[in-house]
XYZ file of C-alpha atoms in Angstrom:
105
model
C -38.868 -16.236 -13.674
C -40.894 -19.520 -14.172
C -39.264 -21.966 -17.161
C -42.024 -23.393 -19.734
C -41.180 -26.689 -20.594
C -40.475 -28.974 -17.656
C -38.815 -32.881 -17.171
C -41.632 -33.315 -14.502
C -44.870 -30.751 -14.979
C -46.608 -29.237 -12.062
C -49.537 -31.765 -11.497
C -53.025 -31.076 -10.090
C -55.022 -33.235 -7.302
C -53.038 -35.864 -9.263
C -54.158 -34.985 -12.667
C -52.419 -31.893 -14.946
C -53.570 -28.589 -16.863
C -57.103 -29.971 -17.780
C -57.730 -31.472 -14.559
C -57.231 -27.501 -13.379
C -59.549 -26.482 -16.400
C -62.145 -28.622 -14.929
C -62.049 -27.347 -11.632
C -61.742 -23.812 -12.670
C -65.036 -24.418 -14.460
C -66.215 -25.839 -11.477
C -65.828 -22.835 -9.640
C -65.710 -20.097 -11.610
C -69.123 -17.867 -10.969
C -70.295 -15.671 -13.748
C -70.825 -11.938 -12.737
C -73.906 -10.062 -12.096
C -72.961 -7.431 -14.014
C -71.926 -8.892 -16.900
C -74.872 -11.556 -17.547
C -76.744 -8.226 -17.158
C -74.900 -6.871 -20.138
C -75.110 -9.921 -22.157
C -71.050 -9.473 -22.074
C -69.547 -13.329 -22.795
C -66.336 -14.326 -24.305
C -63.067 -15.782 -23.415
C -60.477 -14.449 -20.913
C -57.374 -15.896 -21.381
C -55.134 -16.165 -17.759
C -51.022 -16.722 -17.543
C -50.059 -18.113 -13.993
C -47.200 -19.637 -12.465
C -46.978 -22.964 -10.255
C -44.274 -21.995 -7.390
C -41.699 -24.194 -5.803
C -44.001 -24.934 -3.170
C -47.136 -25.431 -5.108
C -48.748 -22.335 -4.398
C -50.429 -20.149 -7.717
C -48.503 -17.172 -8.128
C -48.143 -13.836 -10.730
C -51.951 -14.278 -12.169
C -52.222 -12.068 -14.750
C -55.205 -11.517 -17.596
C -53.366 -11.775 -21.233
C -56.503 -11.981 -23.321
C -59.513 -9.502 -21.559
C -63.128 -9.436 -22.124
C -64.598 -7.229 -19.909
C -63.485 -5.878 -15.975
C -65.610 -8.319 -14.471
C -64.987 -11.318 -16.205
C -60.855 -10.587 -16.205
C -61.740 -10.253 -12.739
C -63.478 -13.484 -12.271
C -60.994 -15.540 -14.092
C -58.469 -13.697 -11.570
C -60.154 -14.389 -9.027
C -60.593 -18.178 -9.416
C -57.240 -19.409 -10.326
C -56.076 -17.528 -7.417
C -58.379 -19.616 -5.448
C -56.321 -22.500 -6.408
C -55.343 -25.494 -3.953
C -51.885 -26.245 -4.136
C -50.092 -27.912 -6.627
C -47.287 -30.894 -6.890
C -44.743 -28.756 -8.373
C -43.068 -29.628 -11.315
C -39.581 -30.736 -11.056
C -36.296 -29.894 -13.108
C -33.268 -32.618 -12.487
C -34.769 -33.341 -9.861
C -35.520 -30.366 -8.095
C -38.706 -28.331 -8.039
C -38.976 -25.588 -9.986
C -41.750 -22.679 -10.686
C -43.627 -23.546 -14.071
C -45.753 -20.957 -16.332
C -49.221 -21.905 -17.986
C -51.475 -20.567 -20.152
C -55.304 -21.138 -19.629
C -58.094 -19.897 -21.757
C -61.883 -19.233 -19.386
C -64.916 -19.142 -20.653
C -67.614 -17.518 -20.222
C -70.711 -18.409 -21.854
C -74.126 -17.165 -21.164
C -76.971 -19.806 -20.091
């Protein structure tokens, strides 16, 4: 069980959520199979920041298509760590939210 709403929030390379948004972007690759279907769209991801940082219980709330929930999987499990956020004083696992998408070129 990860809590929501933090005193300190999980931080990433020294920035926070969008800081991970960007680098998700950044590394995110768009499947063969579905830029051959024209498939696009926005897959949206809940994960959890650990006590030690690590990514943890990635999980596709919002699906597109099996590649592209696969993709967004795929990446955010690819994650470096993370500070972890911090309750009283002590860290704690956090939940997030993050919307991916996928747009074709």
């Amino acid at each position: 069980e990860g809590v929501w709403f933090v005193e300190e929030n999980a931080s990433f390379q020294g920035g926070d959520i969008n800081t991970f948004n960007t680098w998700v972007k950044e590394n995110v690759t768009y499947p063969v199979e579905a830029s051959e279907a024209e498939v696009f769209g926005k897959v949206i991801v809940q994960f959890s920041v650990n006590r030690e940082g690590v990514v943890c219980d990635v999980k596709v709330i919002k699906n597109v298509h099996p590649s592209l929930d696969n993709e967004a999987i795929r990446v955010v499990k690819k994650s470096p760590k993370w500070t972890p956020a911090k309750q009283s004083g002590v860290p704690v696992k956090q939940n997030f939210v993050l919307p991916i998408s996928f747009t074709l070129q």
